[in-house]
Coordinates of C-alpha atoms and ligand atoms in Angstrom, one line a residue:
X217 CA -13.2 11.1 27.5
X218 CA -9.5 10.7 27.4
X219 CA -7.8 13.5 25.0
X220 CA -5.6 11.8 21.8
X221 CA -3.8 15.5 22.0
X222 CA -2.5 17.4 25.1
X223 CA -0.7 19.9 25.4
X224 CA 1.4 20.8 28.5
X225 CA 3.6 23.9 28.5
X226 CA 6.0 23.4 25.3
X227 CA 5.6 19.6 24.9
X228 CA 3.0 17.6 23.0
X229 CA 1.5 14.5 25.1
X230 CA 0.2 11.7 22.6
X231 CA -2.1 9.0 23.6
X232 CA -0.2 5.7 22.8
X233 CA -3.4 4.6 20.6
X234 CA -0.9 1.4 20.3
X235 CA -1.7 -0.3 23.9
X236 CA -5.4 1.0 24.2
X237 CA -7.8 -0.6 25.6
X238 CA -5.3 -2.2 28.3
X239 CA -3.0 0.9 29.3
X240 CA -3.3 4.5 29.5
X241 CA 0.1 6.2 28.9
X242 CA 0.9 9.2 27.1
X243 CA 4.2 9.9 24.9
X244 CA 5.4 13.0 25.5
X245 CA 7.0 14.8 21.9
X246 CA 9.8 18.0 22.7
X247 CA 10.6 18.3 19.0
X248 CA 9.0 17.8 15.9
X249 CA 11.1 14.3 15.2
X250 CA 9.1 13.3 18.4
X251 CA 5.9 13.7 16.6
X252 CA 6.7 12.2 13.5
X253 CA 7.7 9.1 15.0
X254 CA 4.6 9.1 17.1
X255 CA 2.7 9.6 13.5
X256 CA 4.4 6.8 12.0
X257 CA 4.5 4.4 14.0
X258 CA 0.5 4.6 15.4
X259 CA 0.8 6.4 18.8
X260 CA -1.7 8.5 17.2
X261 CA -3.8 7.5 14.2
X262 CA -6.8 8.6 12.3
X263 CA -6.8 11.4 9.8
X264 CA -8.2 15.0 11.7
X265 CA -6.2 13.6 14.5
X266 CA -2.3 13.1 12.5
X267 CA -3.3 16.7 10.9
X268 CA -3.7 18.6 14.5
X269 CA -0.4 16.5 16.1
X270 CA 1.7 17.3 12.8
X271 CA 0.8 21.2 13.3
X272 CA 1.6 21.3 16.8
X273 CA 4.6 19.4 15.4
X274 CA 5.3 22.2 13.2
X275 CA 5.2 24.9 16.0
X276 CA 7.7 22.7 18.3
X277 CA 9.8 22.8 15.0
X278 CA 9.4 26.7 15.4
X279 CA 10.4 26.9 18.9
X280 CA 13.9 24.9 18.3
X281 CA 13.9 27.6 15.4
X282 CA 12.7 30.9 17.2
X283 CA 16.9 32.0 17.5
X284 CA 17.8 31.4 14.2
X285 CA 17.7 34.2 11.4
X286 CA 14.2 34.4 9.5
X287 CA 15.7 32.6 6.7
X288 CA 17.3 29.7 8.7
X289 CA 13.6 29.2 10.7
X290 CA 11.9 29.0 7.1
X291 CA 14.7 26.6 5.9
X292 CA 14.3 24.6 9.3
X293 CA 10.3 25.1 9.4
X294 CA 10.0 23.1 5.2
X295 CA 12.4 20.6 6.6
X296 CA 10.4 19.8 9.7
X297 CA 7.1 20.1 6.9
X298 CA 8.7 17.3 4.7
X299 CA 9.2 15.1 7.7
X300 CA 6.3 15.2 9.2
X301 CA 4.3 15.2 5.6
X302 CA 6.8 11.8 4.9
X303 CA 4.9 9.8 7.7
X304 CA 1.8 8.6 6.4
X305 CA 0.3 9.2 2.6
X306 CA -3.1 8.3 2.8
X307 CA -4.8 10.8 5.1
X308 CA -4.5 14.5 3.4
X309 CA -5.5 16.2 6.7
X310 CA -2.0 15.8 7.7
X311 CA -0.9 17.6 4.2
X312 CA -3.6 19.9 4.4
X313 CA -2.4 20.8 8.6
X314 CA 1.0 21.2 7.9
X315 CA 0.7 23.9 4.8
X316 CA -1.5 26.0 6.7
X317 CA 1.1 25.8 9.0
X318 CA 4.0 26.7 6.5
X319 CA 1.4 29.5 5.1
X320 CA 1.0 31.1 8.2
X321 CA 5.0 31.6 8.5
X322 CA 5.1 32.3 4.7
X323 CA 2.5 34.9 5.0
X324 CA 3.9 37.1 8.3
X325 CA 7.1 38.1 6.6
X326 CA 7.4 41.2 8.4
X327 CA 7.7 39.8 11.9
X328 CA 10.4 38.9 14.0
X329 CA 11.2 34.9 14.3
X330 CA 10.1 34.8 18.4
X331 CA 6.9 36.6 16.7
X332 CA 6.5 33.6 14.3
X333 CA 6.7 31.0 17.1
X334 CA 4.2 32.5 18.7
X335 CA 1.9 32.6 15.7
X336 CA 2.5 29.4 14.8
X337 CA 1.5 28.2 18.3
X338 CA -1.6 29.9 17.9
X339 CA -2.5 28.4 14.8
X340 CA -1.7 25.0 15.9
X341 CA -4.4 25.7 18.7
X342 CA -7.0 27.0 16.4
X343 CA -6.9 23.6 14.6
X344 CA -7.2 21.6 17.1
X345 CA -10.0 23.7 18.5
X346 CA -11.4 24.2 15.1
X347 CA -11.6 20.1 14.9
X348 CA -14.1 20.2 17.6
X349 CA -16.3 22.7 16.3
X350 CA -16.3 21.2 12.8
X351 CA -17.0 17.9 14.4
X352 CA -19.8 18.8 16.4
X353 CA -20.8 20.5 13.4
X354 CA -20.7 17.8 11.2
X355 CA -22.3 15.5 13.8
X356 CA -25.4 17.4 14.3
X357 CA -26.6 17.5 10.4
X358 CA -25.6 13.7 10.5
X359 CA -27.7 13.2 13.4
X360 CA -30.7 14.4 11.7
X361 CA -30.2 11.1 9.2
X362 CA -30.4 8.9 12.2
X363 CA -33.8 7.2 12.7
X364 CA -34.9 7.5 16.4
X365 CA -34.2 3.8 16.5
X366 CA -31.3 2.9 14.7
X367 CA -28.5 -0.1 14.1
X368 CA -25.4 1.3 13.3
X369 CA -22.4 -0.5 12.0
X370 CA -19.3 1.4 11.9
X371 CA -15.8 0.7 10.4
X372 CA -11.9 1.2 12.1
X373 CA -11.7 4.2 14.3
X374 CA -13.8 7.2 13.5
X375 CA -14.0 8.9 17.1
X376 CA -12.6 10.9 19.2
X377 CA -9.5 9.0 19.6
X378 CA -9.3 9.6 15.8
X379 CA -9.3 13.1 16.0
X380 CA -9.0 16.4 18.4
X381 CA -12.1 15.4 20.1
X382 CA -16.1 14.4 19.8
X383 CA -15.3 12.4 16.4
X384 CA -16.5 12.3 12.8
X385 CA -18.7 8.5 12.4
X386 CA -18.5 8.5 16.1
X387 CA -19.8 12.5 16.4
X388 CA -22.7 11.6 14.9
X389 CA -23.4 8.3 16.9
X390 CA -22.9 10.3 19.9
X391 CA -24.9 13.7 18.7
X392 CA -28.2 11.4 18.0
X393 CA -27.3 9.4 21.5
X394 CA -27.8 13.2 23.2
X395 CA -31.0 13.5 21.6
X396 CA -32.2 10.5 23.1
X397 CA -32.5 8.0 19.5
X398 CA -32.4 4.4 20.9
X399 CA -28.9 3.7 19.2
X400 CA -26.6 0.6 18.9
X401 CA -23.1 0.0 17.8
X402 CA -21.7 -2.6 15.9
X403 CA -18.2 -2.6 15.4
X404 CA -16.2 -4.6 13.2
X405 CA -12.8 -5.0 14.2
X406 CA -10.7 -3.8 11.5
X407 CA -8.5 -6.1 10.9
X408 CA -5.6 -6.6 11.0
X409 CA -4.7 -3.5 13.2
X410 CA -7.9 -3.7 15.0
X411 CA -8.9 -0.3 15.4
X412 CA -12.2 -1.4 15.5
X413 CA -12.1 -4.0 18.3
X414 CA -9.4 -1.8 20.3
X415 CA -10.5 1.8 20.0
X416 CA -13.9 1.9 18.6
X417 CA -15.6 -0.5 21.2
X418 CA -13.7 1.3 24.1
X419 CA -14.4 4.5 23.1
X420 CA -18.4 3.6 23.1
X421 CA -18.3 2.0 26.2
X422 CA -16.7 5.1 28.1
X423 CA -19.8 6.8 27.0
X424 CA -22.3 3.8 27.9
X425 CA -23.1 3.8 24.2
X426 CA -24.0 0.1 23.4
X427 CA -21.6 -1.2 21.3
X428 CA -21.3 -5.2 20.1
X429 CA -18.1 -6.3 18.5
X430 CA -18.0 -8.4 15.2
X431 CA -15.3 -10.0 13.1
X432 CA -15.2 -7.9 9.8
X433 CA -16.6 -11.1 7.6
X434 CA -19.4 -11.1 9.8
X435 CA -20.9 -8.1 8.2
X436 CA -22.9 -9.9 5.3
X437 CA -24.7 -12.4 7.4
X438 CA -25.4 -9.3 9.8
X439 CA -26.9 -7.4 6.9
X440 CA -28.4 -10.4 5.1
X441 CA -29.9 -10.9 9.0
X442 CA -31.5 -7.6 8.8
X443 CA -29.5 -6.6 11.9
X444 CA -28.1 -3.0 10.5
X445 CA -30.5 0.0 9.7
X446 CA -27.1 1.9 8.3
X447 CA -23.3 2.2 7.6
X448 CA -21.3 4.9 8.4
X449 CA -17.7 5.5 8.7
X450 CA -15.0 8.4 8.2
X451 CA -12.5 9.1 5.7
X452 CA -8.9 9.7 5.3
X453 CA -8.8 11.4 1.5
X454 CA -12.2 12.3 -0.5
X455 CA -11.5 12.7 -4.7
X456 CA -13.2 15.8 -6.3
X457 CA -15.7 13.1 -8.0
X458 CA -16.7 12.0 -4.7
X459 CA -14.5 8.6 -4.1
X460 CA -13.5 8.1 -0.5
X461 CA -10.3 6.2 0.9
X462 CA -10.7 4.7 4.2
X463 CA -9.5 1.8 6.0
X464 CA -9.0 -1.4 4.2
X465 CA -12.3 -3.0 4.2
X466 CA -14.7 0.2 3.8
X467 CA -15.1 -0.4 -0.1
X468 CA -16.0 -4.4 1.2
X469 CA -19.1 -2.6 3.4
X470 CA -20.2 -0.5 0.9
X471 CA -20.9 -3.1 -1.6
X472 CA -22.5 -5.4 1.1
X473 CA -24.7 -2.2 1.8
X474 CA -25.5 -1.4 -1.7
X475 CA -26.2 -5.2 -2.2
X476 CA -29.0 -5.2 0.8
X477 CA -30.2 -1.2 0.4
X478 CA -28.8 -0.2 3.7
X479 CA -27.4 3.5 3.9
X480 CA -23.9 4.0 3.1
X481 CA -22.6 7.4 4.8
X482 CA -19.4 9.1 5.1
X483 CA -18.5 11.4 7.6
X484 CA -15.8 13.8 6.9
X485 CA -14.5 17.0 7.7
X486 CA -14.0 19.7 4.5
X487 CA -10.0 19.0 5.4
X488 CA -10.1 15.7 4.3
X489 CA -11.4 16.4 0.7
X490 CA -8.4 16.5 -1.8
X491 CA -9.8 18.5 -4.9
X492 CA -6.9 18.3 -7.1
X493 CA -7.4 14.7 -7.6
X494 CA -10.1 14.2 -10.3
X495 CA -10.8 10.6 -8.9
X496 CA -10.2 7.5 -6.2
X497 CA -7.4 5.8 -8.5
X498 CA -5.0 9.0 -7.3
X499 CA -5.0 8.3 -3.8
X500 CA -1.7 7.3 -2.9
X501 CA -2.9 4.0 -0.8
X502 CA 0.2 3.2 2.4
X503 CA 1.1 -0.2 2.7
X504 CA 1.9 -1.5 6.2
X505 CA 4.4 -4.1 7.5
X506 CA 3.3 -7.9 6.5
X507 CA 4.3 -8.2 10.4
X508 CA 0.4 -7.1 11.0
X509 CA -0.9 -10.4 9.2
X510 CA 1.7 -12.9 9.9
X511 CA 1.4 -12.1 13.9
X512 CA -1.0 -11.5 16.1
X513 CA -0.3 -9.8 19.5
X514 CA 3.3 -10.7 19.3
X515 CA 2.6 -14.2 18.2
X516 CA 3.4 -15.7 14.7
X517 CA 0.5 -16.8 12.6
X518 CA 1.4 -17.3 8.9
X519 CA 4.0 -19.8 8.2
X520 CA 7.4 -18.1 8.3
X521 CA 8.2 -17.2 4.8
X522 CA 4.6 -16.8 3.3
X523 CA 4.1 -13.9 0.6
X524 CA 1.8 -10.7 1.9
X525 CA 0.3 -8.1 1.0
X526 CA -1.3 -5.1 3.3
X527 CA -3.0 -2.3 1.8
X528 CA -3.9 -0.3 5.3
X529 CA -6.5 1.7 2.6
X530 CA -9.4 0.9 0.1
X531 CA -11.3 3.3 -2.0
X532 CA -14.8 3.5 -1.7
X533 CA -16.2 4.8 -5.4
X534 CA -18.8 8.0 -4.9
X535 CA -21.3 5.8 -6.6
X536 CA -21.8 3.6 -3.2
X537 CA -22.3 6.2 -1.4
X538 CA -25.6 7.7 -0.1
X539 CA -24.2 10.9 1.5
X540 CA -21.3 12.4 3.0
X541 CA -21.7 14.7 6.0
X542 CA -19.4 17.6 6.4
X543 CA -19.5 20.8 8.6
X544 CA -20.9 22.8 6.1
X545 CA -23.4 20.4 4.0
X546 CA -24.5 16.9 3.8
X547 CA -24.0 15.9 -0.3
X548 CA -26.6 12.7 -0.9
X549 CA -25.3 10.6 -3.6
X550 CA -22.0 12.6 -4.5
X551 CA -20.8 13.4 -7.7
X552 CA -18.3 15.5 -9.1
X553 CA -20.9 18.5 -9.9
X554 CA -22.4 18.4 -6.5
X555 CA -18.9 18.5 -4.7
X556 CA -18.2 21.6 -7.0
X557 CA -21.2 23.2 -5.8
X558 CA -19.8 21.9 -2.0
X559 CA -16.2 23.5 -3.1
X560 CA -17.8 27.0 -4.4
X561 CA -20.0 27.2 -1.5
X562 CA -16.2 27.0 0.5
X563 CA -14.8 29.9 -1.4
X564 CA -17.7 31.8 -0.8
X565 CA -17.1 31.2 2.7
X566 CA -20.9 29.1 3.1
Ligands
LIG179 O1 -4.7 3.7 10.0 P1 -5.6 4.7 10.8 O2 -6.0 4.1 12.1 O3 -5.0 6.1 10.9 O4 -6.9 4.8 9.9 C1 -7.9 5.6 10.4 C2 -9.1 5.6 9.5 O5 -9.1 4.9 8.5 C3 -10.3 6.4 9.9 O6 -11.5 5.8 9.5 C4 -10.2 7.8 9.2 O7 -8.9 8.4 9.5 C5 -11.2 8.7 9.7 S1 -10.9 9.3 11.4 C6 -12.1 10.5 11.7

């Protein structure tokens, strides 16, 4: 599978997620501007995967600083933090990435500023290598939720292009592919950046998993068809009660799932939970250029002129949900108490 992240000597490649499936070219980030370009403007996309490019971001930001006195690199490290946070809003693993980042600098005050580059490289590593172990973690307790036959639909771009490697939604299609379940994909194609129909259905066919691509308003007739055993899709921010912001068109899925009692799960790492927002409502949803609707591959569309709107995020309430899977627990039928109960198992290092 090709790698969303490399890293070769002191440069950052990114997969330019932009001209997938048709082209595979890499951009290559020196400095920590570099990588918050690529963040905000889609060379790489999907929450675990922002979070581990923004730390390595932060530890290019550390080698430009490694000359400079301890209090210039701290100064220079919360200014590359702030940019990089800036990019996107919706997905907290980038937040959550770049403070442990800061953190790690904050916290090794007695070292020399060539010492703190070097830490800070290290720590950059460890979450991106922690991302596959969480992952595969994740993927195996949502495995055992698959039937051995099962109809999956997914939403947007929940893989491995999404994230270091393996995947969250994807994971999980892949773990209970390795244990030999008969499994099939259908993948909506996310409109309008097409995530779905560009990444998703790529990313399945590299591994001969059996994908078939459907508009997104095709998903009813699918369900009402009996076509789909189960939903499931990843996350970019999960409220303490449990709701879930995704890509725009999630919360659509969930209701058409609820409405023909198909199983509604989310797959999610514990980075992607943001406990200091008591609900959904809080998430700070991005809205995207109205360039995405009125054209389409370069090509106007809408009538020049016309009004838009393009929320690139939707919130899926907890009470749509049957479970989400994370690395350390699947929660059926989340709710504020049992996400507690998921949060104090954390501190208690479960
Ligand atoms: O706008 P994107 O492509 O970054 O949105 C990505 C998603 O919504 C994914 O479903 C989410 O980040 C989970 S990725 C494991």
């Amino acid at each position: 599978m090709v790698k969303a992240i490399r890293i070769v000597g002191e440069k950052i490649l990114l997969l330019d997620q932009r001209l997938l499936p048709t082209q595979i070219q890499y951009v290559e980030c020196s400095n920590w501007h570099d990588v918050a370009q690529a963040i905000k403007k889609m060379v790489v996309r999907g929450a675990p995967a922002i979070g581990a490019a923004a730390a390595f971001g932060m530890a290019l930001a550390a080698t430009a600083l490694k000359k400079s006195t301890q209090k210039q690199f701290l100064a220079g490290l919360a200014e590359a933090a702030e940019g990089l946070k800036s990019t996107r809003p919706t997905a907290v693993n980038l937040m959550w990435a770049v403070e442990r980042m800061l953190n790690v600098a904050r916290t090794q005050q007695g070292k020399t500023t060539e010492e703190w580059e070097n830490i800070l490289w290290a720590e950059a590593e460890k979450i991106a290598s922690e991302d596959i172990a969480v992952n595969k973690k994740l993927s195996a307790l949502g495995a055992e939720l698959i039937p051995q036959q099962a109809r999956i639909l997914t939403h947007c771009n929940a893989g491995a292009l999404a994230t270091v490697g393996y995947g969250t939604a994807l994971g999980i299609i892949r773990r209970a592919v390795e244990q030999n379940k008969e499994i099939s994909v259908f993948a909506g194609e996310t409109r309008p950046y097409l995530q779905g129909a560009r990444l998703t259905t790529w990313e399945m066919m590299q591994d001969n998993i059996p994908v078939t691509l459907i508009a997104d308003n095709m998903a009813g007739f699918l369900m009402q068809q009996r076509q789909v055993d189960l939903v499931i899709v990843g996350a970019d921010r999960i409220a303490a009660n449990g709701d879930v912001a995704n890509k725009i068109g999630t919360y659509s899925l969930a209701v058409l799932a609820k409405a023909h009692q198909i199983p509604f799960y989310v797959a999610a790492p514990i980075s992607t939970f943001d406990f200091t927002l008591q609900d959904g409502g809080q998430i700070p949803i991005e809205e995207r250029d109205e360039a995405e609707l009125t054209h389409f591959a370069g090509t106007r569309i809408a009538p020049d002129g016309v009004c838009c709107y393009n929320p690139a995020f939707d919130i899926t309430p907890a009470a749509l949900i049957t479970a989400i899977i994370t690395e350390i627990g699947v929660v059926r039928q989340p709710t504020r108490e049992s996400l507690m109960h998921l949060q104090e198992g954390l501190q208690y290092g479960v």
